Coordinates of C-alpha atoms in Angstrom, one line a residue:
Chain A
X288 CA 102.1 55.2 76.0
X289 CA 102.1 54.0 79.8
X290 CA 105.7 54.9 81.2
X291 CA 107.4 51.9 82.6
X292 CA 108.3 51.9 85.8
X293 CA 112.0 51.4 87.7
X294 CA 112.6 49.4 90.5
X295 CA 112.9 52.6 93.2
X296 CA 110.3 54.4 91.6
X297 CA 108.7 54.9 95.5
X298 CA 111.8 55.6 96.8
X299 CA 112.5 58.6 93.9
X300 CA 109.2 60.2 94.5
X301 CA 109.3 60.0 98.3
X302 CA 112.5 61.6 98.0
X303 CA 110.9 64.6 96.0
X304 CA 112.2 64.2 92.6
X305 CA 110.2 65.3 89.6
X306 CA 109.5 62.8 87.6
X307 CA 109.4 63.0 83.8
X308 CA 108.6 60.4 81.4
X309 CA 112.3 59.2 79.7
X310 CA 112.9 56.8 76.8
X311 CA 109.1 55.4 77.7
X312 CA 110.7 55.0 81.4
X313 CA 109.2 57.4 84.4
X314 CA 112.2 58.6 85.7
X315 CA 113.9 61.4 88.2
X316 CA 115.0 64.3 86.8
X317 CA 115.6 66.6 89.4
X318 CA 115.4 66.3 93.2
X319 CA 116.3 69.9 94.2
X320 CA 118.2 71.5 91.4
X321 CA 119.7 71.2 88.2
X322 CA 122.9 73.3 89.3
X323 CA 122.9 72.3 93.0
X324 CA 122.5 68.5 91.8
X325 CA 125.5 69.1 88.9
X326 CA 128.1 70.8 91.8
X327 CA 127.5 68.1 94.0
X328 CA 128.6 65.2 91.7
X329 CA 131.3 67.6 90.5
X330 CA 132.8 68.6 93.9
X331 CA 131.2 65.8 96.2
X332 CA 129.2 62.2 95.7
X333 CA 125.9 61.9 94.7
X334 CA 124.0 58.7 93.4
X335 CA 122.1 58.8 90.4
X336 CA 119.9 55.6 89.2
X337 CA 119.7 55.0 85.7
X338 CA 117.8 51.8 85.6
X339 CA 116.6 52.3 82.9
X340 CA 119.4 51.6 81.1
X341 CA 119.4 48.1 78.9
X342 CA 121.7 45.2 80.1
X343 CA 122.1 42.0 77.8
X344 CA 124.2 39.0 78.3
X345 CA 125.9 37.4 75.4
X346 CA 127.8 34.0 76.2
X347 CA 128.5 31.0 74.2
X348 CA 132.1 29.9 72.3
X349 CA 130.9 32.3 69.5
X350 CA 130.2 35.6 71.5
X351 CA 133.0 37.2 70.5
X352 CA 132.5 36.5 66.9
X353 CA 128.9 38.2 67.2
X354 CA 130.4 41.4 69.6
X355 CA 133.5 41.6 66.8
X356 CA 131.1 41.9 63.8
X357 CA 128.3 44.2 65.0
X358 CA 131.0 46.4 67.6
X359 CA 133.4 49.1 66.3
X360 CA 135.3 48.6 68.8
X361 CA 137.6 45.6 69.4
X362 CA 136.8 43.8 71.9
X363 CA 139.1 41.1 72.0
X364 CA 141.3 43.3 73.6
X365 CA 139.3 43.3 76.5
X366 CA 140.2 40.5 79.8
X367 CA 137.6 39.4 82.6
X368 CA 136.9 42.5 84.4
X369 CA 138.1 45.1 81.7
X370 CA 134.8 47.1 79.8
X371 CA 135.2 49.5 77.0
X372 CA 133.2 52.1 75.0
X373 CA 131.8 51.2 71.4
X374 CA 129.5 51.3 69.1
X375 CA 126.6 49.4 66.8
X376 CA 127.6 50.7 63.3
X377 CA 124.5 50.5 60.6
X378 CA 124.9 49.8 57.3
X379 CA 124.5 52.9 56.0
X380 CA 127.1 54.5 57.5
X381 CA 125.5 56.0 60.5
X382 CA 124.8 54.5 64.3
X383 CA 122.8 52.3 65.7
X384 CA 123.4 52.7 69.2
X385 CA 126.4 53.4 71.8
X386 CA 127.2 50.9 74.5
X387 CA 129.3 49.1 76.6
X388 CA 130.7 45.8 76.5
X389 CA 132.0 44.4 79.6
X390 CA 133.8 40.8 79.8
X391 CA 132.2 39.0 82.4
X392 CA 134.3 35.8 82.0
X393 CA 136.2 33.6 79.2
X394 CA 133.0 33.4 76.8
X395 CA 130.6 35.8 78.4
X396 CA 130.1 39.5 77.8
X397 CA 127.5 42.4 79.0
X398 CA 126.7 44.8 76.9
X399 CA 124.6 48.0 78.7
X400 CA 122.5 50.0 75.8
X401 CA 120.7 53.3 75.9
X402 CA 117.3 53.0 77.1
X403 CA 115.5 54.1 74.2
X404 CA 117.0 51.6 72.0
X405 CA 116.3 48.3 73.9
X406 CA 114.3 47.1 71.7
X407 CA 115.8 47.8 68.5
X408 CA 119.3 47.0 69.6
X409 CA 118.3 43.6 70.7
X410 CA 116.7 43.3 67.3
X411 CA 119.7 44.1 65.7
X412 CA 122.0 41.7 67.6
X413 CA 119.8 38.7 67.0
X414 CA 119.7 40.0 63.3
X415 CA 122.9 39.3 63.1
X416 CA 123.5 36.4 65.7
X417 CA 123.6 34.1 62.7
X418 CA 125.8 31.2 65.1
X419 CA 123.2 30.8 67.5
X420 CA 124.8 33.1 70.9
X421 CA 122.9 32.9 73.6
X422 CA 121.1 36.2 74.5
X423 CA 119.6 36.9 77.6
X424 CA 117.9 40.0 78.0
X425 CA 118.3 41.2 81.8
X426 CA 117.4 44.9 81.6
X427 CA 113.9 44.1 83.5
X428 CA 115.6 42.1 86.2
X429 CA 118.4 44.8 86.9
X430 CA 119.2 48.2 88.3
X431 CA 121.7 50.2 87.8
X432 CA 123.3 52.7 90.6
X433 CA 126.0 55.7 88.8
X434 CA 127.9 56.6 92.6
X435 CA 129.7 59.8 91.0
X436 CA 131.9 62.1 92.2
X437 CA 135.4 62.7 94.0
X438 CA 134.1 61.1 97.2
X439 CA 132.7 58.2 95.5
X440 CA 135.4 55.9 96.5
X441 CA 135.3 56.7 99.8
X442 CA 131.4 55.8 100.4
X443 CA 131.7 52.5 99.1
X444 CA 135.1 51.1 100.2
X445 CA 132.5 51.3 103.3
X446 CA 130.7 48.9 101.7
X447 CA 133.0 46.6 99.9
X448 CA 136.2 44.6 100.7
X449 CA 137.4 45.2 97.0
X450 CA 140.0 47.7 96.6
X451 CA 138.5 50.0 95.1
X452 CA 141.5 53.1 95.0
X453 CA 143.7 50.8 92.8
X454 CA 141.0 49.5 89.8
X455 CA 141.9 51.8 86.8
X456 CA 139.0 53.6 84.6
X457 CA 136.9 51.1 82.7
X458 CA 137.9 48.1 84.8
X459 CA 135.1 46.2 87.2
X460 CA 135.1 43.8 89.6
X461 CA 132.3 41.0 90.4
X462 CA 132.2 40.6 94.3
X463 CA 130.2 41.3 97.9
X464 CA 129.1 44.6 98.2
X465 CA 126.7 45.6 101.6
X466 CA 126.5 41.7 101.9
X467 CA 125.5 40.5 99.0
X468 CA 127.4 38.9 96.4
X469 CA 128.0 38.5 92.6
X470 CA 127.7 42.7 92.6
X471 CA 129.1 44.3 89.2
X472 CA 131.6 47.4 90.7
X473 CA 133.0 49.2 87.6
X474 CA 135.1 52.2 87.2
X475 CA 132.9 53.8 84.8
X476 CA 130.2 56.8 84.6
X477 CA 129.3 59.4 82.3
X478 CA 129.9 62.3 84.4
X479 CA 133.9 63.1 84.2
X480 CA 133.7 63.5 88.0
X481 CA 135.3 59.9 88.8
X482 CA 133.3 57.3 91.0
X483 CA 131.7 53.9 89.9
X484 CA 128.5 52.1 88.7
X485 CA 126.8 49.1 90.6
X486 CA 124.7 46.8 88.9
X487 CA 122.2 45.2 91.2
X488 CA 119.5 42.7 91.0
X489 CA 116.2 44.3 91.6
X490 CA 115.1 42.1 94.7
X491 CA 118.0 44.0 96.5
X492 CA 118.3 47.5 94.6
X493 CA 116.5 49.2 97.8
X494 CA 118.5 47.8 100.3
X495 CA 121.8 48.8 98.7
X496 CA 120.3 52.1 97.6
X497 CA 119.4 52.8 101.3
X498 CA 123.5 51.2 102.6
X499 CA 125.1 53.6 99.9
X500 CA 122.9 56.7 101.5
X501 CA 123.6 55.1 105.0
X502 CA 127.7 55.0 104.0
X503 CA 127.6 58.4 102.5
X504 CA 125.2 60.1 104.9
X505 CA 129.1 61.6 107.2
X506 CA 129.7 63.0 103.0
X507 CA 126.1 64.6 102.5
X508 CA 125.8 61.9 99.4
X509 CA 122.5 63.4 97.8
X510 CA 120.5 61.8 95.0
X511 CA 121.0 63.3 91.3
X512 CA 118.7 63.3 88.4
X513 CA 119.1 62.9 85.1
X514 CA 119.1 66.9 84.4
X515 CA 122.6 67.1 86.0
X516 CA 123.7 63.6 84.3
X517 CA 122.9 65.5 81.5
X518 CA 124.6 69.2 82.1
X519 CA 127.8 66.7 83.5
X520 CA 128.6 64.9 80.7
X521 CA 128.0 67.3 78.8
X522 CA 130.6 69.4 80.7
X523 CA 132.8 66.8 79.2
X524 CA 131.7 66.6 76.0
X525 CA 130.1 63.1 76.1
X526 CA 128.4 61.8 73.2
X527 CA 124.2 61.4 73.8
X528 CA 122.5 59.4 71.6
X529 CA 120.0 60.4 69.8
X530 CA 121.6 64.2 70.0
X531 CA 125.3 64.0 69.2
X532 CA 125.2 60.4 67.3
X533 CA 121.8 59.2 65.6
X534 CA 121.5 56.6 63.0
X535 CA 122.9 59.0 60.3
X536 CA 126.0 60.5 62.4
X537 CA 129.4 58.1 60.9
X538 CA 131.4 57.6 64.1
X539 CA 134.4 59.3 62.4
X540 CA 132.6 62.9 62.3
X541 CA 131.6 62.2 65.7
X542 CA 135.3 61.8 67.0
X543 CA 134.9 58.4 68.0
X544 CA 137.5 57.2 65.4
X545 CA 139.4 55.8 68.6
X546 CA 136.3 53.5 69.3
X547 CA 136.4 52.6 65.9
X548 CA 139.1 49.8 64.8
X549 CA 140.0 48.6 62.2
X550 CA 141.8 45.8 63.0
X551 CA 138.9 43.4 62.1
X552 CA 135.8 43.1 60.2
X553 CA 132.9 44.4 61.5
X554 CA 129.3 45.8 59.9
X555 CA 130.2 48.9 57.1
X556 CA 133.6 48.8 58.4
X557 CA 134.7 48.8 54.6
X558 CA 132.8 52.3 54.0
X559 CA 134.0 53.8 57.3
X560 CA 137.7 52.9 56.5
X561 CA 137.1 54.3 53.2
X562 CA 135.8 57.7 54.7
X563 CA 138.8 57.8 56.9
X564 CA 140.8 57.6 53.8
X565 CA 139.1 59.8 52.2
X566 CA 138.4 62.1 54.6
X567 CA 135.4 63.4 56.5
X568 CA 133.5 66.4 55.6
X569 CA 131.8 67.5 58.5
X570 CA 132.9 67.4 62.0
X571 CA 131.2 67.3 65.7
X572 CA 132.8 69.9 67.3
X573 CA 132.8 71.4 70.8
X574 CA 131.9 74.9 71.4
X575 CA 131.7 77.9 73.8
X576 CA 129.3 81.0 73.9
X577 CA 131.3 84.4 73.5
X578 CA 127.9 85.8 73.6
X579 CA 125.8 85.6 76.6
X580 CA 123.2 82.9 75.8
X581 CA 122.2 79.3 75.9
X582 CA 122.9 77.1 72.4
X583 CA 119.9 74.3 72.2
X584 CA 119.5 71.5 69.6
X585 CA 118.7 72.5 66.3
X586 CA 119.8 75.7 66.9
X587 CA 121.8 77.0 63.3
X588 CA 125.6 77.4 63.2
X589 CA 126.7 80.1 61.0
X590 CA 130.2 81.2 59.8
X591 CA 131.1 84.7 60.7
X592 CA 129.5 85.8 56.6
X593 CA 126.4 84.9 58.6
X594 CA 126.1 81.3 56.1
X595 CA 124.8 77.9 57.8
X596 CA 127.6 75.3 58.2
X597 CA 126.5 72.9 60.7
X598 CA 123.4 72.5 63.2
X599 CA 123.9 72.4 67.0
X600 CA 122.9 68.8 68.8
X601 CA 123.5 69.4 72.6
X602 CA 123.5 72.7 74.5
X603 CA 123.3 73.6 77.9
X604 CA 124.2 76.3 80.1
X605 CA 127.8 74.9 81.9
X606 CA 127.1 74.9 85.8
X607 CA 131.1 75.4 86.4
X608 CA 131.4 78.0 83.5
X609 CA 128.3 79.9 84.0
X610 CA 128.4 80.2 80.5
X611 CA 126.4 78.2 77.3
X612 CA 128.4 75.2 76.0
X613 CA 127.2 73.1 73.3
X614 CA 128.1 70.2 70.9
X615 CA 127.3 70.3 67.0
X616 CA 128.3 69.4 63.7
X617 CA 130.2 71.8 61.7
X618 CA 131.8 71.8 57.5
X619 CA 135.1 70.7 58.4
X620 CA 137.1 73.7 57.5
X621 CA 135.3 74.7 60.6
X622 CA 136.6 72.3 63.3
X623 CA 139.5 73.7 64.3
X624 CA 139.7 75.0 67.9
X625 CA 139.1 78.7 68.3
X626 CA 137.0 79.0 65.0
X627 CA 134.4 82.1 65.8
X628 CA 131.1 80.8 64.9
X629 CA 128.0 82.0 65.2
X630 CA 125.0 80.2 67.0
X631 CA 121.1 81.2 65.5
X632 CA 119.5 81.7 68.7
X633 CA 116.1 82.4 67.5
X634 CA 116.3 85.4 65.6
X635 CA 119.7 86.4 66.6
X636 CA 123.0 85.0 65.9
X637 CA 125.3 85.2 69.2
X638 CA 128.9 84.6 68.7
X639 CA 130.5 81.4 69.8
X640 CA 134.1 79.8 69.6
X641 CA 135.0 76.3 69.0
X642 CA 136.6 74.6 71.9
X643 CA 137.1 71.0 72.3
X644 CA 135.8 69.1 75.4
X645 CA 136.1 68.7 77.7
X646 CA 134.9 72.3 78.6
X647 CA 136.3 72.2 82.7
X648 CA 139.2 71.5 84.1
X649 CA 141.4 72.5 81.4
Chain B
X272 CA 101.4 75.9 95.4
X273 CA 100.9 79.5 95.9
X274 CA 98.7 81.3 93.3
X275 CA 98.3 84.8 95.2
X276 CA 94.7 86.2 94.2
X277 CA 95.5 89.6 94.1
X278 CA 96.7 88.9 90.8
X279 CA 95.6 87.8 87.4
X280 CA 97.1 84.6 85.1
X281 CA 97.0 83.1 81.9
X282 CA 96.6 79.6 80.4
X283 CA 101.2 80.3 79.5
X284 CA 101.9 80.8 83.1
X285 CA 102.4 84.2 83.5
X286 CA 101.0 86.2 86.3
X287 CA 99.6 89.9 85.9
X288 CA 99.3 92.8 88.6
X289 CA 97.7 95.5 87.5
X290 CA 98.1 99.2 88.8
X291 CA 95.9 101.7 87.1
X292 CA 97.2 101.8 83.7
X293 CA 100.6 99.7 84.6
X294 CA 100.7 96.0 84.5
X295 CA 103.6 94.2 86.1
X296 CA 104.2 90.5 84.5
X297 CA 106.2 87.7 85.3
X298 CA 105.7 84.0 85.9
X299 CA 104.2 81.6 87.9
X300 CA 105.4 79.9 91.0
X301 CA 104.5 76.4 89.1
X302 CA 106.0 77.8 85.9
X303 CA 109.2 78.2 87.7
X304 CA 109.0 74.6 88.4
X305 CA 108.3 73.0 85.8
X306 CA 111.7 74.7 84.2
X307 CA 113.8 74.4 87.0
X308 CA 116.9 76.6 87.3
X309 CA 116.6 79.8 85.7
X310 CA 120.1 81.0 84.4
X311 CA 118.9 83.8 81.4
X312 CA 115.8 86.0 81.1
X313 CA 116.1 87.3 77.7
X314 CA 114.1 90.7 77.5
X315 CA 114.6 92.0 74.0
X316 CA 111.2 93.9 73.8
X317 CA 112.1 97.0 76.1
X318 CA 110.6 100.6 74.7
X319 CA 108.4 98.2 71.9
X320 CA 104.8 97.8 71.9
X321 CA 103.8 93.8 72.1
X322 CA 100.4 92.8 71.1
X323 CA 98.6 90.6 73.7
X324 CA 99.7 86.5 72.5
X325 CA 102.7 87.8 71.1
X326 CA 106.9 86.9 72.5
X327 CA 107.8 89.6 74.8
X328 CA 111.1 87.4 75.7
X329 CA 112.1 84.3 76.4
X330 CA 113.6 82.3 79.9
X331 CA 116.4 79.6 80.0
X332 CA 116.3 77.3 82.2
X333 CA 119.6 74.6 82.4
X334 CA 117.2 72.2 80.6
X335 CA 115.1 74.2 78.4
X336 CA 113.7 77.5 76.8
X337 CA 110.5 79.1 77.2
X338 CA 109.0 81.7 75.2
X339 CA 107.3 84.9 77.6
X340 CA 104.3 85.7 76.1
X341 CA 102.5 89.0 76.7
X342 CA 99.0 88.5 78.3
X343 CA 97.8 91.9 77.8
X344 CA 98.1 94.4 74.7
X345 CA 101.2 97.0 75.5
X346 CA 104.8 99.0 75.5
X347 CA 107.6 97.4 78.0
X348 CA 108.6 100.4 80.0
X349 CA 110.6 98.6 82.2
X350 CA 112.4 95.3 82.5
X351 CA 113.9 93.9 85.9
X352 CA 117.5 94.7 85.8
X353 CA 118.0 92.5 89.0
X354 CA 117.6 89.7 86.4
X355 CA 120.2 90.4 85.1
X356 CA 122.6 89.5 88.0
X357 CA 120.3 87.0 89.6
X358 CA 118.1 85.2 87.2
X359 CA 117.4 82.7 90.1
X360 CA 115.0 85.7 91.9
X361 CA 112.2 83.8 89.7
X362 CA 113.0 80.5 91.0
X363 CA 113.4 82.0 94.6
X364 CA 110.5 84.6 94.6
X365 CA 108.6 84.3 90.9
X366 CA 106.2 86.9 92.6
X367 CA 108.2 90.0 94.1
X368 CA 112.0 90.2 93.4
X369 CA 111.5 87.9 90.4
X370 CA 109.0 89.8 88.4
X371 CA 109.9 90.2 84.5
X372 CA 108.6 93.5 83.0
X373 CA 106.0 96.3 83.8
X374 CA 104.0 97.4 80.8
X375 CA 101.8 100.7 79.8
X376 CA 98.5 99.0 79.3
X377 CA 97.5 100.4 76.0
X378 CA 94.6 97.7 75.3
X379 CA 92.2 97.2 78.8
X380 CA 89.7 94.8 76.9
X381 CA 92.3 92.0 77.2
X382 CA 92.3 92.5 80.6
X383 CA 89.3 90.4 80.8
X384 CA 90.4 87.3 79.2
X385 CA 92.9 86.9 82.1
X386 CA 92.3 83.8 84.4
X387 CA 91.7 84.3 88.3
X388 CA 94.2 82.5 90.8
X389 CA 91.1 79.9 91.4
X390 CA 90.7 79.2 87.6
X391 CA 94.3 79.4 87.2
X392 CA 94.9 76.7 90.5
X393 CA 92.5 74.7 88.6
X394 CA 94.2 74.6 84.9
X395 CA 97.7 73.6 87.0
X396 CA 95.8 71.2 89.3

């Protein structure tokens, strides 16, 4: 399948960056390396561009209706300028995608989607749009800039006369930034390190890319792919789709119960409230290697009798901790923190301990 | 990319120096790329004899695992305890410091199914 290209694809491979094909988009995933990329976000500012990401504008007197019935979450608690985390429940109990859904104005909402599920998740929505919201697919049109790290502020108060030190985490503001206007500036990332997201139109995605490297040049900003993205949130103990959550995952055994409300009706929300009555019987859990060794997807989980009781989804090695951290599901009885468990790596079985995320700065 | 010619390859990435009756193994400078950060080099094969094709370890990289296949027929006399310490010697020098294993050779006629640096260069192109 051809890759499809981002906006700054030029810009990425002049830069170095290896490119690897990514959710059918040719993207960065390392311009130096992994670690060096993951510390910098972590203890500096770095930029990472994740346009591949899906953007789709939902507006009309019925958009909440439509957000409210396919959304876990509740989002008419949100105000202009407020996002939150949710999710696309399926009907059979498992997940459709992960997003989030930004208020834009009285009537109007953004909803950003994972890259590999464009397509179906706009099939989904209009599935269900049965009141005739207007959908506007923008994902094409728009790129998306992730400024991370504790310096992030700094760089782009350069840029912007919003106040950037007093918006709260998940909040955004719509204004000029390096000139031009109408800029989405949201307190949000996926990296635990703090800093903000830009949405830009394409025409002018180089140009700001080039002013954010311009502001941050006195702070050594440094461009980060999506190998650290993905070592950082896990760090944290971020959900990935397709990994930690999949279209058979519930969001209750993937801990997302507080993205899940119950306040209103919204698809299978009848069966999920009946499993949180009833209880769940598996769990994703957090974990740490005892052992020296990396934990990969798929890997086994074993109780310490040496019998299977879950099956790892994410693992990395943690470039704070030096040591392998992973994510997986595990038989409930299982869940609780500091439960030894063993990890089949290959034909070994290294001991691990269950730890909830997120793994640093405990 | 440097592929020195002094020494032998195969189509897995691994190079091959041979001495005599000693091999000395590890992997390739574009190998080393391709995984990015080494953090591991799992070596569980020390003292055994490892038929040429076979898993003599395994490398972790932050993204990914690798399996280390043996390119020639033989016993693992001696594994790179610097590894241990420094895995990222095979990011920083994949063909001195950041050599894997040395093997007793106990199977020559493999020896000839090896690629050269140019054939090698070629398969990587």
């Amino acid at each position: 399948m051809e890759l499809k290209e981002i906006a700054l694809n030029d810009v990425h491979e002049e830069l170095g960056a290896k490119m690897v094909g990514f959710a059918g988009y040719n993207m960065p995933v390392r311009y130096s390396s992994d670690i060096e990329e993951h510390k910098v976000v972590r203890d500096n500012v770095g930029v990472f561009d994740v346009s591949h990401m899906g953007e789709f504008i939902l507006k009309g007197p019925k958009a909440l209706d439509l957000i409210q019935k396919i959304c876990s979450n509740d989002a008419s608690k949100l105000f202009v300028g407020k996002a939150q985390y949710s999710c696309f429940p399926n009907h059979e109990g498992g997940i459709v995608d992960d997003l989030l859904v930004y208020k834009l104005a009285e009537e109007e909402y953004l909803l950003v989607v994972n890259a590999s599920n464009i397509q179906k998740d706009w099939e989904w929505i209009k599935q269900h749009n049965s009141e005739n919201v207007e959908m506007i697919d923008v994902s094409d049109e728009t790129s998306l800039f992730a400024v991370q790290g504790p310096n992030a502020t700094k760089v782009l108060q350069k840029l912007t006369d919003e106040k950037l030190d007093e918006m709260g985490y998940y909040t955004f503001t719509k204004g000029k930034f390096a000139t031009y206007d109408d800029i989405i500036i949201s307190a949000t990332g996926y990296t635990g390190a703090g800093g903000f997201e830009l949405y830009v139109p394409n025409p002018v995605a180089k140009e700001i890319w080039n002013k954010i490297f311009e502001a941050g040049k006195e702070f050594d900003i440094k461009p980060i792919g999506l190998g650290a993205r993905d070592t950082l949130r896990l760090e944290m103990g971020f959900c990935l789709y397709g990994n930690d959550i999949t279209d058979t995952t519930s969001p209750l055994e993937a801990g997302l119960g507080w993205i899940t409300k119950f306040t209103k009706n919204f698809i299978n929300s009848e069966n999920l409230q009946k499993q949180k009555e009833e209880g769940i019987t598996r769990k994703l859990v957090g974990f740490k290697m005892v052992d020296k060794g990396i934990p990969r997807a798929h890997y086994p989980i074993l109780n310490a009798e040496g019998e299977q009781i879950g099956e790892v989804t994410s693992g990395t090695m943690s470039p704070m901790l030096g040591i392998g951290i992973g994510m997986g599901y595990v038989q409930k009885d299982y869940s609780k923190n500091d439960t030894e468990i063993l990890i089949g790596v290959r034909n070994r079985q290294l001991k691990a301990v269950v730890s909830k995320p997120p793994f640093i700065g405990k | 990319m440097n592929f020195p010619e002094e020494l032998k390859y195969t189509k897995d990435h691994e190079w091959v120096k041979i001495d005599g009756d000693i091999a000395t193994i590890g992997i390739t400078e574009f190998a080393q790329g391709e995984l990015g950060d080494i953090v591991y080099v799992d070596i569980p094969t020390e003292g055994e004899e490892v038929e040429a094709g076979e898993v003599f370890g395994s490398v972790e990289a932050v993204k990914t695992v690798s399996d280390l296949f043996m390119p020639i027929t033989g016993e693992v006399i001696e594994i790179n305890e610097a590894l241990e310490g420094e895995p990222e010697l095979v990011n920083s020098d994949p063909y001195e410091a950041g050599w894997m294993i040395k093997i007793k050779i106990s199977d020559p006629s493999s020896i000839s199914d090896l690629l050269s640096s140019e054939a090698y260069a070629e398969l990587v192109g």
